[in-house]
JSON list of C-alpha atoms in Angstrom, two decimals:
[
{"chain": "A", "resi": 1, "resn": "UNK", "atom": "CA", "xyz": [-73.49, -49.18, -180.88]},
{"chain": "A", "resi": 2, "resn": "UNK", "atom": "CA", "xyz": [-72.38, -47.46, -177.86]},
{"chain": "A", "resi": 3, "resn": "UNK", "atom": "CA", "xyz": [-70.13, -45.40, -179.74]},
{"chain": "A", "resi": 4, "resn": "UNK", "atom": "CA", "xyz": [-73.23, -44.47, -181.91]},
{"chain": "A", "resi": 5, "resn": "UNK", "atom": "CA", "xyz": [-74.69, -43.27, -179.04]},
{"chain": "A", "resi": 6, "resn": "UNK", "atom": "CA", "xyz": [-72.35, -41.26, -177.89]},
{"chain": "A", "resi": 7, "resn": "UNK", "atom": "CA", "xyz": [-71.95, -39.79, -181.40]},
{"chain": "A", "resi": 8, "resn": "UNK", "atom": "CA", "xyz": [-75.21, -39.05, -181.44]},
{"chain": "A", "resi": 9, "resn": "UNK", "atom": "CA", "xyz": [-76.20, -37.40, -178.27]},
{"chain": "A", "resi": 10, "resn": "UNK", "atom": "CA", "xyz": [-72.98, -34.93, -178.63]},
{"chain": "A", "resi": 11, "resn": "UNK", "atom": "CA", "xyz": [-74.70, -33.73, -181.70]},
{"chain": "A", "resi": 12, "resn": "UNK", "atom": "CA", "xyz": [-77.92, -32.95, -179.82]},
{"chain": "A", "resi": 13, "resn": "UNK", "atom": "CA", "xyz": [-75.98, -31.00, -177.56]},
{"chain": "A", "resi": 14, "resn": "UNK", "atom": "CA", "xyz": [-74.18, -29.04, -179.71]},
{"chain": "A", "resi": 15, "resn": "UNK", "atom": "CA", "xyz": [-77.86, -28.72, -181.65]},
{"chain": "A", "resi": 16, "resn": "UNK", "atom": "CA", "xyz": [-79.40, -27.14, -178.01]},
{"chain": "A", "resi": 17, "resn": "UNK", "atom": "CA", "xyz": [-76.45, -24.90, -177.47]},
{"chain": "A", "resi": 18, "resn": "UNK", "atom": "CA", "xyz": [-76.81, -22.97, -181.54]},
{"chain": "A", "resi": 19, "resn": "UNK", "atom": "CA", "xyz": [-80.49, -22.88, -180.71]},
{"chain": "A", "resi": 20, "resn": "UNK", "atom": "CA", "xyz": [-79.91, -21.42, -176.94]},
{"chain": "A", "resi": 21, "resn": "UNK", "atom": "CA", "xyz": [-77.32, -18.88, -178.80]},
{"chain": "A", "resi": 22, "resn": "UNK", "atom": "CA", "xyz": [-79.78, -17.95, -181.60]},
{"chain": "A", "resi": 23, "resn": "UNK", "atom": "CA", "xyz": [-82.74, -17.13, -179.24]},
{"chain": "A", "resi": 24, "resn": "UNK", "atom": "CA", "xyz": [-80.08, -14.80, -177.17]},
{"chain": "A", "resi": 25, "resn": "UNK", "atom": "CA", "xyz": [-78.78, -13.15, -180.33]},
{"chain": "A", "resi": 26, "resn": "UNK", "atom": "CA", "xyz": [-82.62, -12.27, -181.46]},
{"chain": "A", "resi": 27, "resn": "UNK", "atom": "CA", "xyz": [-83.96, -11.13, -178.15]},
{"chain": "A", "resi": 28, "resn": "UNK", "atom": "CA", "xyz": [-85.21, -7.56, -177.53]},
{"chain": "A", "resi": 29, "resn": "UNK", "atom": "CA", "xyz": [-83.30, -5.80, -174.94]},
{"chain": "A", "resi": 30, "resn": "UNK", "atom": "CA", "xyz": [-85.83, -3.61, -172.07]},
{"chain": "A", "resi": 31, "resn": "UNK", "atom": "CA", "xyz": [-85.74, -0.45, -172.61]},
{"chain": "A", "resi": 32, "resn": "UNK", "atom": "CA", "xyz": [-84.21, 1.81, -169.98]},
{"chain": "A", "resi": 33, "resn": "UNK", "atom": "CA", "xyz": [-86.15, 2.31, -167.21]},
{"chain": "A", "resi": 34, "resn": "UNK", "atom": "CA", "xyz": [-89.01, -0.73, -168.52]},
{"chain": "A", "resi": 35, "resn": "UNK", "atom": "CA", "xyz": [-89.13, -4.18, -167.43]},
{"chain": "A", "resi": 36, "resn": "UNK", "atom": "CA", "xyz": [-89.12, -7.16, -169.68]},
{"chain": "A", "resi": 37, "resn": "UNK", "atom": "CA", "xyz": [-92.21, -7.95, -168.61]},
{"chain": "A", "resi": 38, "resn": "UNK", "atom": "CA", "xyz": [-95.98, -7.75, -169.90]},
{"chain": "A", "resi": 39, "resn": "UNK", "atom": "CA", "xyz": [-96.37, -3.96, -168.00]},
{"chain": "A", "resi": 40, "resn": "UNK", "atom": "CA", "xyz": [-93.53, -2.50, -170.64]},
{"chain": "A", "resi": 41, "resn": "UNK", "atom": "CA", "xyz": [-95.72, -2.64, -173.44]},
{"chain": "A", "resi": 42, "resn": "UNK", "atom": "CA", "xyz": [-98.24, -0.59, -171.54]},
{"chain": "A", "resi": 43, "resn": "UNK", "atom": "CA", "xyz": [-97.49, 3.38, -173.03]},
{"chain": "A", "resi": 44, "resn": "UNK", "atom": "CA", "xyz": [-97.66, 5.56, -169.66]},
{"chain": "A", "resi": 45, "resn": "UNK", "atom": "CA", "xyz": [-99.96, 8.58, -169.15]},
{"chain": "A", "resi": 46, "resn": "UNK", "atom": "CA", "xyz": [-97.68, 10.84, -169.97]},
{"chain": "A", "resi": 47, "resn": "UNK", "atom": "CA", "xyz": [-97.32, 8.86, -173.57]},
{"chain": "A", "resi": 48, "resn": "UNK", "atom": "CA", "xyz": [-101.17, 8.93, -173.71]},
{"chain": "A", "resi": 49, "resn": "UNK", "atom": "CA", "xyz": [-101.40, 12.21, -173.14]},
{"chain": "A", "resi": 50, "resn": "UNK", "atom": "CA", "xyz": [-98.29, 13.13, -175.61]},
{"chain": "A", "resi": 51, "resn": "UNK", "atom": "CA", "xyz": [-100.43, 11.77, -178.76]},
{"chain": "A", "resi": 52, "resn": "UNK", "atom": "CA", "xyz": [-104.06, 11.37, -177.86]},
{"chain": "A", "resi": 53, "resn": "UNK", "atom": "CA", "xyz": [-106.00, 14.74, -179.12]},
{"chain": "A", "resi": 54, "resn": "UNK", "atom": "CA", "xyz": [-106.64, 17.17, -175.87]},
{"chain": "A", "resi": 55, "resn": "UNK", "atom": "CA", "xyz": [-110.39, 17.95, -175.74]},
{"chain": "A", "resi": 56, "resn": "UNK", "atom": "CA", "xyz": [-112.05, 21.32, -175.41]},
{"chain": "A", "resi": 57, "resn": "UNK", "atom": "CA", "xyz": [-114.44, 21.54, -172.78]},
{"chain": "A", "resi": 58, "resn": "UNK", "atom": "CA", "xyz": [-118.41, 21.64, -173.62]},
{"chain": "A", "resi": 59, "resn": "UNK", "atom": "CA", "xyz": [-121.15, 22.91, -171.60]},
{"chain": "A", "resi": 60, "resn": "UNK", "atom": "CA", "xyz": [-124.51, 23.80, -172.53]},
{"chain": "A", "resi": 61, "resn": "UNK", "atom": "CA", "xyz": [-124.90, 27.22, -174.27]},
{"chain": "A", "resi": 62, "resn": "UNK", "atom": "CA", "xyz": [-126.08, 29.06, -171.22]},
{"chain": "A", "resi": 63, "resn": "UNK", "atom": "CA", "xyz": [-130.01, 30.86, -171.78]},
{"chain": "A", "resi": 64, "resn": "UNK", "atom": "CA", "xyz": [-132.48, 31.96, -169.42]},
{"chain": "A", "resi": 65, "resn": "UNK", "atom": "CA", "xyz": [-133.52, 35.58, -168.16]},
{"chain": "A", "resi": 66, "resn": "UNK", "atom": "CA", "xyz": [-130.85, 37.56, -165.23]},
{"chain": "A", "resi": 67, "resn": "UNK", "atom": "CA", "xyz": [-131.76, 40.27, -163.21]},
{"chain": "A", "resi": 68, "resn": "UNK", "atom": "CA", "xyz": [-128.84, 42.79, -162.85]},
{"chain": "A", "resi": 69, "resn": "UNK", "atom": "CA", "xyz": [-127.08, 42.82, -159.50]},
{"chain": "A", "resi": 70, "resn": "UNK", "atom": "CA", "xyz": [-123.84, 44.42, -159.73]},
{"chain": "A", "resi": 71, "resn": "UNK", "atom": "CA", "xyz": [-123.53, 48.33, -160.43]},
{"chain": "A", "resi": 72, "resn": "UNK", "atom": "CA", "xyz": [-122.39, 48.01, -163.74]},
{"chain": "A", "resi": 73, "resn": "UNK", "atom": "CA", "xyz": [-124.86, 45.73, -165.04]},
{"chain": "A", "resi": 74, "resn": "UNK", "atom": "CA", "xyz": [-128.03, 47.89, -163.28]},
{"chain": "A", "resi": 75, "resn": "UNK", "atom": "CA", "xyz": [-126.70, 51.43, -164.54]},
{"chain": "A", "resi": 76, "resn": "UNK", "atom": "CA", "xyz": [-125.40, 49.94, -168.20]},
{"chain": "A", "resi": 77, "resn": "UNK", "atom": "CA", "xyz": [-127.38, 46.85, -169.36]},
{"chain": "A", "resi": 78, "resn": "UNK", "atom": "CA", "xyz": [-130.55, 46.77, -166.85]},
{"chain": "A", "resi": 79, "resn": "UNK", "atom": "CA", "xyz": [-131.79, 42.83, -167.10]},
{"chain": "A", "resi": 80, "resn": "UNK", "atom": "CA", "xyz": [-130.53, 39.91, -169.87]},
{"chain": "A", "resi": 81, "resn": "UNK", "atom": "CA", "xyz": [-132.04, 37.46, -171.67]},
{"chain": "A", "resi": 82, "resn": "UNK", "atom": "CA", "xyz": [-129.90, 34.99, -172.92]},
{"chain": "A", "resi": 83, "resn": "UNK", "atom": "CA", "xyz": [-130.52, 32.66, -176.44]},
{"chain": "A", "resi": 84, "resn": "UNK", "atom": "CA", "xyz": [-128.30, 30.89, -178.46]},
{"chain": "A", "resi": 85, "resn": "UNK", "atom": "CA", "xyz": [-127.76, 33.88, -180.61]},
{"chain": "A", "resi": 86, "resn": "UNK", "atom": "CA", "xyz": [-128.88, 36.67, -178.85]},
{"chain": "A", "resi": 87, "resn": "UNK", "atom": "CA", "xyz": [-128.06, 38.86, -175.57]},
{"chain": "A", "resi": 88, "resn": "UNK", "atom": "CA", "xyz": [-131.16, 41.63, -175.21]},
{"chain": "A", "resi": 89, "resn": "UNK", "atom": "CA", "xyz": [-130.80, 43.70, -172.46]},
{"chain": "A", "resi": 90, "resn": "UNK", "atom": "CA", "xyz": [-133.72, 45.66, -170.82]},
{"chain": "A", "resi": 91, "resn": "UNK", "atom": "CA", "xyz": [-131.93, 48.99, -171.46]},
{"chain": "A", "resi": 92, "resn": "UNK", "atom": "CA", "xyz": [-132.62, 49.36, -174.35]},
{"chain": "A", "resi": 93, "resn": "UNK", "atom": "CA", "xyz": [-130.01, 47.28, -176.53]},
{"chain": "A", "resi": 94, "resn": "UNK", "atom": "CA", "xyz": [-129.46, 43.89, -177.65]},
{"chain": "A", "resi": 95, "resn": "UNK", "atom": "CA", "xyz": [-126.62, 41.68, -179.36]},
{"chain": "A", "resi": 96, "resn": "UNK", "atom": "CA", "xyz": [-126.40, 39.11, -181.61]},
{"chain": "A", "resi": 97, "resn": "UNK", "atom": "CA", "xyz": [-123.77, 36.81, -181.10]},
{"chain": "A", "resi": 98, "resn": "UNK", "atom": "CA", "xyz": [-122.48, 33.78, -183.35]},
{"chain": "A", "resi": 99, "resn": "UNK", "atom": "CA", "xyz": [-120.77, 30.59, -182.52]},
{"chain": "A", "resi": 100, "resn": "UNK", "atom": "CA", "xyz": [-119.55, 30.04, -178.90]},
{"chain": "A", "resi": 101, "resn": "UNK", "atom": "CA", "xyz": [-116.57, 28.36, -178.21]},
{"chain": "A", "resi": 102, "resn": "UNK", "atom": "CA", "xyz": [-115.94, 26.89, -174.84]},
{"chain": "A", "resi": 103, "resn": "UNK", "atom": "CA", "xyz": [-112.80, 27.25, -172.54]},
{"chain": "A", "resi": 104, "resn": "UNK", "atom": "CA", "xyz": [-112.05, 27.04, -168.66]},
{"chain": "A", "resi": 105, "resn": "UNK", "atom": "CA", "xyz": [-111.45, 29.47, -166.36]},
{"chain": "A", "resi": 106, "resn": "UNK", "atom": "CA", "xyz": [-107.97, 28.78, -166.28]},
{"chain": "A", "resi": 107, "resn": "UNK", "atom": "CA", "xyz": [-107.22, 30.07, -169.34]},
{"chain": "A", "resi": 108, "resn": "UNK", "atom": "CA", "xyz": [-105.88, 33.45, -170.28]},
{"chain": "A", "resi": 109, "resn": "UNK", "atom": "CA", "xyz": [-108.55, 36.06, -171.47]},
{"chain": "A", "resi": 110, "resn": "UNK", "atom": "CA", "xyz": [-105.82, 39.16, -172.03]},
{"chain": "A", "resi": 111, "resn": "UNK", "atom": "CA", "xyz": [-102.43, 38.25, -171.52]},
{"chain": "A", "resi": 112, "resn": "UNK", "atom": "CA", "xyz": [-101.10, 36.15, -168.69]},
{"chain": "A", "resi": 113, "resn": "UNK", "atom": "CA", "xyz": [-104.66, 37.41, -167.18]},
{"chain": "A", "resi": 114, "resn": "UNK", "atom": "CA", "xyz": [-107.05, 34.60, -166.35]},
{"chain": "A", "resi": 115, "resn": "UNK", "atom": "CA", "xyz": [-110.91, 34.51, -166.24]},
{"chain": "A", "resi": 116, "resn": "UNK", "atom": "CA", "xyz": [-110.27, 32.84, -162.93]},
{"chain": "A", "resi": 117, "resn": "UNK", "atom": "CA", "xyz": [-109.51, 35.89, -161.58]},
{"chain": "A", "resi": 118, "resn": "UNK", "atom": "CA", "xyz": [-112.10, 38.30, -163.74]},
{"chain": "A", "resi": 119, "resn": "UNK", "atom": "CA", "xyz": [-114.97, 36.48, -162.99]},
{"chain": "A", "resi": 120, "resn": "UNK", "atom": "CA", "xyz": [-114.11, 35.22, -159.14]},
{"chain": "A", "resi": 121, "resn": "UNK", "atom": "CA", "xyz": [-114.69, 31.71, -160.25]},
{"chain": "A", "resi": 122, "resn": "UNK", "atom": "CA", "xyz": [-112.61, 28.25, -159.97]},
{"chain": "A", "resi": 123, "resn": "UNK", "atom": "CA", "xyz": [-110.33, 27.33, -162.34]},
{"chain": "A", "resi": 124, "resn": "UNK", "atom": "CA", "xyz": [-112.83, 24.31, -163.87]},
{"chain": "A", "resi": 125, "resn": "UNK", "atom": "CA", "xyz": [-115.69, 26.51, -164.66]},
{"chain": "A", "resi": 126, "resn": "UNK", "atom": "CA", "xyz": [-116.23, 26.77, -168.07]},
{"chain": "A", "resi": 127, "resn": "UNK", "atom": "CA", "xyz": [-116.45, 29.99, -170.18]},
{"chain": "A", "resi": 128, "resn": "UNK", "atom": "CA", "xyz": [-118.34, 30.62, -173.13]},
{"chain": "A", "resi": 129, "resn": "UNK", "atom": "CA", "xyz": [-116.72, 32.58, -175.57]},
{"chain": "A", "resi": 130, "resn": "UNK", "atom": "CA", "xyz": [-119.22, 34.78, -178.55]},
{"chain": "A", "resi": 131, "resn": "UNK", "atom": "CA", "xyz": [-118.73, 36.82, -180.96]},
{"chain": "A", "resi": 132, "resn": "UNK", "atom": "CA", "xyz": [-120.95, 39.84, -181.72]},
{"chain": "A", "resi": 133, "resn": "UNK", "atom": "CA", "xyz": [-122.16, 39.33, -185.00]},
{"chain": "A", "resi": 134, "resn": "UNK", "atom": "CA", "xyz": [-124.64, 42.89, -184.63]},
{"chain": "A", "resi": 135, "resn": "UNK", "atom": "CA", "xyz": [-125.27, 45.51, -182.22]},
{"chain": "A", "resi": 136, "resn": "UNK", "atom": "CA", "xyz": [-128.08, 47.13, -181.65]},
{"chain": "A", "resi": 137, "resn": "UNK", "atom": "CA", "xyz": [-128.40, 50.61, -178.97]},
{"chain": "A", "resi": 138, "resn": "UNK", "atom": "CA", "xyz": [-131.26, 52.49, -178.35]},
{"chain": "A", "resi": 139, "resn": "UNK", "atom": "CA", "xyz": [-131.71, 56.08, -177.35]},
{"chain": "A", "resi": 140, "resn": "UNK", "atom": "CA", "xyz": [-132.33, 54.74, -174.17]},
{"chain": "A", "resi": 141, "resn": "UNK", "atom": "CA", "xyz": [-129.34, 52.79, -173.36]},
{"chain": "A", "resi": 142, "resn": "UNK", "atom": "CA", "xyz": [-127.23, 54.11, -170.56]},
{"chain": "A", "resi": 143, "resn": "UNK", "atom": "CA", "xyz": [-123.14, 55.14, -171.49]},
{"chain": "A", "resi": 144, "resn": "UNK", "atom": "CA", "xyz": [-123.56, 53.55, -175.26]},
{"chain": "A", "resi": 145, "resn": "UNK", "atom": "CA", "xyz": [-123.39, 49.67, -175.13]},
{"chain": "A", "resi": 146, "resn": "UNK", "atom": "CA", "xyz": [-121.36, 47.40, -173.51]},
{"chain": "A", "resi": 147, "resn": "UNK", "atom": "CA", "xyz": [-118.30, 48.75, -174.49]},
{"chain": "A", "resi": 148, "resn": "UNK", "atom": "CA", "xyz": [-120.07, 52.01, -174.17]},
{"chain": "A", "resi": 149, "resn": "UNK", "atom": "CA", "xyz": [-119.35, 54.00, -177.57]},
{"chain": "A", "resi": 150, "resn": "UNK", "atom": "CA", "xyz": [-117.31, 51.45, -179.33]},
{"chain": "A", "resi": 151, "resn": "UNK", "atom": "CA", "xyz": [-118.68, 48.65, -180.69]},
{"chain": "A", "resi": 152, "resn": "UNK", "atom": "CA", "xyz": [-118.62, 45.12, -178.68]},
{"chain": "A", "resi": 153, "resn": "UNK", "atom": "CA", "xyz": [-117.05, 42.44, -180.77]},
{"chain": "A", "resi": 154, "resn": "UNK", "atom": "CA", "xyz": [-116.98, 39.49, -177.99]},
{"chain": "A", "resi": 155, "resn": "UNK", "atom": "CA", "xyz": [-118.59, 38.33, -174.87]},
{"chain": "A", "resi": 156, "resn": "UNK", "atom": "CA", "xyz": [-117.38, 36.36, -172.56]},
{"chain": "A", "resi": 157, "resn": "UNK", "atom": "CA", "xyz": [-120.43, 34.54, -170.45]},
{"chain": "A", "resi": 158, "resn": "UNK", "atom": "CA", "xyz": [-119.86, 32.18, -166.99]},
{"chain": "A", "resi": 159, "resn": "UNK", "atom": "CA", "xyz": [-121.76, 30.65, -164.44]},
{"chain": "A", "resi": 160, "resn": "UNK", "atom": "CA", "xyz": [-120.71, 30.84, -161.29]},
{"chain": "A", "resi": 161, "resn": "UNK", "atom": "CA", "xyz": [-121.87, 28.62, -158.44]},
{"chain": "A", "resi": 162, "resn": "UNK", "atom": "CA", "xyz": [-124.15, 26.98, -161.34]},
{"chain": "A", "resi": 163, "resn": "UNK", "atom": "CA", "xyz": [-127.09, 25.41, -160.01]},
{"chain": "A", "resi": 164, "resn": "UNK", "atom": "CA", "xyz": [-126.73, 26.06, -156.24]},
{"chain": "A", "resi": 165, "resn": "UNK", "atom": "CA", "xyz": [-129.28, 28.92, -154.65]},
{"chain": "A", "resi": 166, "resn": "UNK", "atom": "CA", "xyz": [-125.55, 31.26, -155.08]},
{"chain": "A", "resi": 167, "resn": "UNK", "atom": "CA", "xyz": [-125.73, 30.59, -158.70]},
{"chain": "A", "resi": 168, "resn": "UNK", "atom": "CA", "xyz": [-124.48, 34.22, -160.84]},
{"chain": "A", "resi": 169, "resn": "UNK", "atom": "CA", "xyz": [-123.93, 34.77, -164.33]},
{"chain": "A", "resi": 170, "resn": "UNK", "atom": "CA", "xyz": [-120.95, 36.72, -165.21]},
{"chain": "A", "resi": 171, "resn": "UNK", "atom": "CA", "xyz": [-120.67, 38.65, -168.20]},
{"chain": "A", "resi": 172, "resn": "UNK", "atom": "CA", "xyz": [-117.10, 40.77, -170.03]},
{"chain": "A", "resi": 173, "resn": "UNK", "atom": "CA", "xyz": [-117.67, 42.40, -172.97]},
{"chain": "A", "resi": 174, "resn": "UNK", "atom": "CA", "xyz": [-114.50, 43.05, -175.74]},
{"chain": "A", "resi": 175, "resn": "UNK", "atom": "CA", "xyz": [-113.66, 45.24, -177.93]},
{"chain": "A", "resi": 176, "resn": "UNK", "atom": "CA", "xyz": [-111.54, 45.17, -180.94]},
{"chain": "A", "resi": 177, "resn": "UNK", "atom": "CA", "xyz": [-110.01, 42.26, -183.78]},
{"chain": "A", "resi": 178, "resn": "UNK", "atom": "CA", "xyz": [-108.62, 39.76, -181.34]},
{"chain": "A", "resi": 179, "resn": "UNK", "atom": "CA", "xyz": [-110.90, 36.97, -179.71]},
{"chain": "A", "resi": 180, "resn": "UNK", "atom": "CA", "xyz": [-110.21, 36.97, -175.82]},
{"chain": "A", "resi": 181, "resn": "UNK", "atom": "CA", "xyz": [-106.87, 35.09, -175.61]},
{"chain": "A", "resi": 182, "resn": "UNK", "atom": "CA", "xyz": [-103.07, 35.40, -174.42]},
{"chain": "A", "resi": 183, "resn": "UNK", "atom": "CA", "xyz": [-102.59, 36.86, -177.92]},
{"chain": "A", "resi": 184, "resn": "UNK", "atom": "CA", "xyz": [-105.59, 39.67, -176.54]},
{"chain": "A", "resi": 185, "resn": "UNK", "atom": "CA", "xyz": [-104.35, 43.30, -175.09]},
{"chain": "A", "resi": 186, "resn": "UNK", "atom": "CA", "xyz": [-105.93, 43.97, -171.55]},
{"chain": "A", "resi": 187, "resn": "UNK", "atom": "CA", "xyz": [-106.94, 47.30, -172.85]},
{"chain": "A", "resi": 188, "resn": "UNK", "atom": "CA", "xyz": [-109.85, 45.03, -175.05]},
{"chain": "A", "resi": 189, "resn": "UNK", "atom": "CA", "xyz": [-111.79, 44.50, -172.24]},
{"chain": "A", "resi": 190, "resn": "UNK", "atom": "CA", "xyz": [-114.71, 46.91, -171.70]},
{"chain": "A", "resi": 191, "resn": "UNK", "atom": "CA", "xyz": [-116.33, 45.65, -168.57]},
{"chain": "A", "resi": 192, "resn": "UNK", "atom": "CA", "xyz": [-117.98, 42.93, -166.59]},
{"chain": "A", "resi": 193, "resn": "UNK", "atom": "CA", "xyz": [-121.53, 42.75, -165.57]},
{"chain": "A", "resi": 194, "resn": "UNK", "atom": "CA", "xyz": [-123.39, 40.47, -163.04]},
{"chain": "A", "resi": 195, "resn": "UNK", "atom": "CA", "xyz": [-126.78, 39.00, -163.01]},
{"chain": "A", "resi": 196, "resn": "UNK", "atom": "CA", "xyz": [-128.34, 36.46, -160.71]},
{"chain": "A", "resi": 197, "resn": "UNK", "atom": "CA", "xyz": [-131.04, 34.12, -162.45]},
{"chain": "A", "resi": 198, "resn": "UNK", "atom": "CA", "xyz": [-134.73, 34.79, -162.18]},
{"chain": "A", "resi": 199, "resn": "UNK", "atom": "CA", "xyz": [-136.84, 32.92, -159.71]},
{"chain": "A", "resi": 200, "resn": "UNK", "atom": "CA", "xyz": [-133.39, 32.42, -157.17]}
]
């Protein structure tokens, strides 16, 4: 009986050793620079930001009525109304404009040449971006249009300081195929007016 015994718990050791061996043969090595704990299966930000979608950032399509404050905008454009498909100006011309697209001030409008810098705004400050679907320039209008005898084929339109007493609206007019861009010559742009909101 003893020797049954003896028999029988070598066989359960040799049993616990295989299964020790088989559990070390199937386990997943870390990877570098992971533990092999819970936090490795965690993807890091950079992962997140590798495959999630980046987003485009939204602001509501600016509108309201500007009075012209900076040179350009009182000898060229006089005041603006703003709708979602319309710039009229109170010299005499008026634009109508199609689907905005929104970008931040960090991005290139010509080049490696920011609206950051065209506009005097911070980096975060969104820009809306229109085409000009029609143009429309009375006798009256000062130096042609926007982009005075050529035709205006985007605007560029930003709030700066938005809903402090300092709030301005900025405003760059383009000319030519290419939407404001890196892709975008400098020569495109026409000029930039300013406008502070009615009522400020």
């Amino acid at each position: 009986m003893i020797r049954a015994g003896l028999l029988w718990a070598g066989t359960l050791a040799l049993m616990l050793v295989a299964c020790g061996e088989t559990a070390k043969d199937n386990a997943v090595a870390p990877v570098d620079g992971e533990s092999a704990g819970v936090n490795a299966a965690i993807p890091s930000p950079a992962m997140l930001n590798s495959v999630l979608p980046q987003r485009t950032p939204t602001a509501a399509p600016v509108a309201g009525s500007f009075a012209a404050v900076s040179n350009t905008a009182m000898s060229v454009t006089g005041d603006v109304t703003i709708a979602a498909d319309t710039l009229s100006f109170s010299l005499d011309q008026s634009y109508g404009t199609g689907g905005a697209s929104v970008t931040t001030a960090a991005s290139p409008y010509a080049g490696a040449d920011i609206w950051a810098d065209l506009f005097g705004v911070t980096a975060d400050t969104p820009v809306e971006i229109r085409p000009v679907t029609s143009e429309q320039v009375g006798a009256k209008a000062r130096n042609g249009g926007l982009c005075g005898k050529a035709k205006a084929s985007f605007v560029a339109i930003a709030r700066k300081a938005a809903g402090t007493p300092d709030e301005l609206l900025q405003i760059a007019a383009f000319q030519g195929p290419a939407a404001p861009g890196n892709g975008a010559s400098p020569d495109s742009l026409c000029g930039t007016y300013t406008y502070m909101p009615k009522g400020n």
